[in-house]
Amino acid sequence: MEKMMKKVFICFIVSAVFIFTSCAEIITVIDVKGSDLENLNAEGTKDTILIIDTRPYTEYKNGHLPNAINIPKNEINTRVNEFEDWKEKPIYVYADTDDDSFEAAKIFVEAGCKIIYNAEGIKQYSYKTIKYDCMRGVVFEQKINSPNIIIIDCRTKQAYDMGHILGAISIPSIPIAEFEKNIANLPKDKKLFLYCNVGSASARAALTLSEAGFKEIYNTIDGVREYPFNLIQEETPPDKRK
């Protein structure tokens, strides 16, 4: 993995822009081709890079990169808590065009981020996109306190029994045929919040739900092994589920 990252870094360093911060520090924003970002994202690098879609939420909702969270350019300074722990790690930003996301990149630099990559935009490269929301654990934890939602634990039933988020129901994402059968009776007028161990099983489940016609799907890219969710062991009674 380390060798792969070095190769990717060398490839990306073709074009870069230097930004001087208010503290007189020089931060380099490196331009990235859409194909390079897409290939990197497909390598299972969710734990080593953070992809941020800086477009308005309505545009993000219509289709965005897998694993990409949404922080619109005009909200960056008020949502620092969503990337506070990532300021020293690689952040990839994109928007409609790389000119648009470069403006966002400058704001991230001023917010203290040290490693910023600026990718080709949605209108410049034909990315493969998804239509369910991706969010970090800190945001997921806040949103699951809302009414009229369903929290789905996509891990095995055994893992669920050992500890799960309060209010969650168990619908394992595998085998897929069983998962498809179990989601058939889920109401489509409620928001579905999905989680698993590391965000990958729930991502597959979210894609299946999206293809089945569900619209309000929210997946945390940080699983229970990666974010300190408060887990309980008691199974949630039907009358206590959200």
Phi, psi and omega in degrees: 000318181297319179296318180299316181297322180295319179297317180297318181298316180297323180293321185285337192282014179297319184227128182212154178235133179267134179241130176268123180277173180294344179264015179066022177269143180259122178244135180264126173259117186261129178285141183229135174288148179301321180296323179293317179294318180297318178294319179296319180294330181280351183276005181074041184260022183306328183275354182244346177226156175236121180259127183236121174274118187259014177279168174301152184303322181299325178285320177302317183298331181281352179149128182211172180292144174304141179072358181279128173271165182246117171228096180304149184309318184280002179245359185304312185291342180260000182232034181300330181300339182280346178224013181305319182279001184245011185294337180259005182241163185296128174241129178250124181246149174208164179208211176293317178226163179290338174293319178297313183287336176296323176297322177291322180302321179296324179291320178297321178297315179296334179279356175109005180283138188257334186234099186240130175245135181250113186265160173303149185276171179303326181272359181251340182217142183275079178290150168281129186237163176234166183237016172255153183284139172247139180211159178279163184303322182297326178281317179304316181300323179288318186286335182284359174272001180282154177281167174060043178231166174233126178259126183244122174271115185267005178281181177293158178298325179298316179295320178301314182295332180283343179159125182217168178289138180305129178092352183282147172252155182264116172224088181304140183283344176230145359291149187298324180297322178290321178298314180299323178293318185287336181271354185301327183262006178290137178291138182270002179262006179246154176280134181253122179250121186246144174210164176208210181281314184228013176091351184274315179296319179291331176293318177296320178295319179297320179295319178297317178297319179297317179291338179274359176104000177285141186252324185259082184239131184228119182243133175274128178282350176255112180279183183291343176274351186244338180230140184283063175296149176278112183255144177241165182255338180290139176289137183285119178298148181306322183283354180254355181285146183292000000 
